XYZ file of C-alpha atoms in Angstrom:
129
model
C -8.789 -7.368 -2.104
C -8.488 -7.297 1.765
C -5.545 -5.228 4.261
C -3.396 -7.901 6.039
C -2.492 -6.726 9.603
C 1.722 -8.442 9.193
C 5.144 -10.016 11.640
C 5.977 -5.992 12.391
C 2.762 -5.862 14.340
C 3.791 -7.636 16.834
C 4.789 -6.273 20.321
C 4.042 -2.799 18.718
C 0.363 -2.710 18.555
C -0.627 0.932 17.797
C -3.525 1.154 17.639
C -4.166 4.527 15.354
C -5.736 2.105 11.789
C -8.447 1.252 14.601
C -9.007 4.866 14.910
C -9.830 5.266 11.003
C -11.650 2.286 10.616
C -15.059 2.814 9.102
C -16.075 -1.401 9.266
C -14.166 -2.023 13.027
C -12.349 -5.070 11.494
C -9.632 -5.462 14.053
C -9.462 -7.590 16.529
C -7.065 -7.374 19.590
C -5.148 -10.401 20.843
C -2.166 -9.609 23.572
C 0.368 -8.768 21.530
C -1.083 -7.665 18.444
C -3.952 -6.749 16.145
C -5.433 -8.456 13.060
C -7.902 -7.467 10.617
C -11.064 -10.185 9.432
C -10.708 -10.249 5.962
C -14.360 -10.724 5.305
C -15.218 -7.092 7.361
C -13.090 -5.616 5.639
C -13.789 -2.933 2.927
C -10.992 -2.337 1.005
C -10.798 1.145 1.623
C -7.388 1.102 2.997
C -7.072 4.632 4.880
C -5.358 1.842 8.428
C -2.390 1.446 6.251
C -1.256 4.924 6.600
C -1.814 5.145 10.003
C 0.490 2.288 11.399
C 3.226 3.833 12.250
C 4.853 0.376 12.272
C 4.007 -0.226 8.980
C 2.279 -3.744 9.634
C -0.830 -3.212 7.556
C -0.646 -4.220 3.523
C -2.531 -5.234 0.701
C -3.025 -8.750 0.732
C -1.484 -8.446 -2.406
C 1.481 -7.047 -1.526
C 4.942 -9.417 -1.111
C 4.541 -8.977 2.978
C 0.672 -10.397 2.973
C 2.164 -13.706 2.799
C -0.117 -16.730 2.762
C 1.011 -17.035 6.761
C -0.300 -13.767 7.598
C -3.561 -13.622 5.787
C -4.689 -16.988 7.436
C -3.371 -15.376 10.977
C -5.258 -12.477 10.730
C -8.511 -14.973 9.559
C -8.237 -17.417 12.080
C -7.223 -14.790 14.765
C -10.379 -12.581 13.851
C -12.277 -15.357 14.852
C -11.230 -16.123 18.006
C -10.315 -13.126 19.960
C -12.117 -9.681 20.815
C -13.305 -6.516 18.054
C -11.347 -3.420 18.849
C -13.054 -0.832 18.047
C -11.203 2.664 20.147
C -7.729 3.838 20.245
C -5.702 2.603 22.812
C -2.439 3.318 24.753
C 0.672 1.231 22.910
C 2.594 -1.071 24.657
C 5.622 1.232 26.534
C 8.466 -0.278 24.811
C 6.201 -0.212 21.299
C 9.099 2.311 19.254
C 11.632 0.072 20.850
C 9.836 -3.400 19.022
C 9.502 -1.354 16.154
C 11.550 -2.795 13.313
C 13.354 -5.013 14.916
C 13.160 -8.610 12.673
C 12.469 -11.707 13.750
C 8.896 -11.164 16.455
C 6.816 -14.053 15.200
C 8.660 -16.432 17.604
C 6.871 -13.855 20.079
C 3.223 -13.844 18.811
C 1.077 -14.231 21.663
C -2.507 -16.500 20.549
C -3.634 -15.219 23.474
C -6.946 -12.611 23.332
C -6.716 -9.306 24.636
C -7.234 -9.297 28.655
C -10.343 -7.966 29.783
C -8.556 -5.989 32.461
C -7.020 -3.652 29.885
C -9.982 -3.489 28.288
C -11.902 -2.119 31.584
C -8.317 0.168 32.372
C -9.409 1.982 29.021
C -12.561 1.853 29.332
C -14.740 4.288 30.907
C -16.532 4.144 33.823
C -19.763 3.873 33.540
C -21.606 3.410 37.171
C -25.764 3.110 37.543
C -27.496 6.066 39.140
C -28.894 5.587 42.131
C -31.687 5.325 42.478
C -33.963 7.321 46.361
C -36.442 5.063 48.191
C -39.459 6.951 49.359
């Protein structure tokens, strides 16, 4: 068994789940997250953390072959996400809206998003004597 991210994550992209994952098996696309099924240890701690209720066990009705295949494919293509980030400004408005599958973006998260949220680590200057 594994867990799978489903349609309601599209355009919500809350990252509460990422923060609690003990094995860092989430991957970030432009407008949703996915779980790598071979890295997921089936602990289930992510499922109750998702405000959009977009995470399901692979034997749940919401975890159709379409979503299992999508999670597998894009977890191989998108960058790993290991820390919580702010949700999109309109995430609450998008939460629960039906028909978002047509708005899925196959693009990975932008590097700009990662740089905006990352802590800057400037190299220490070296004084020449």
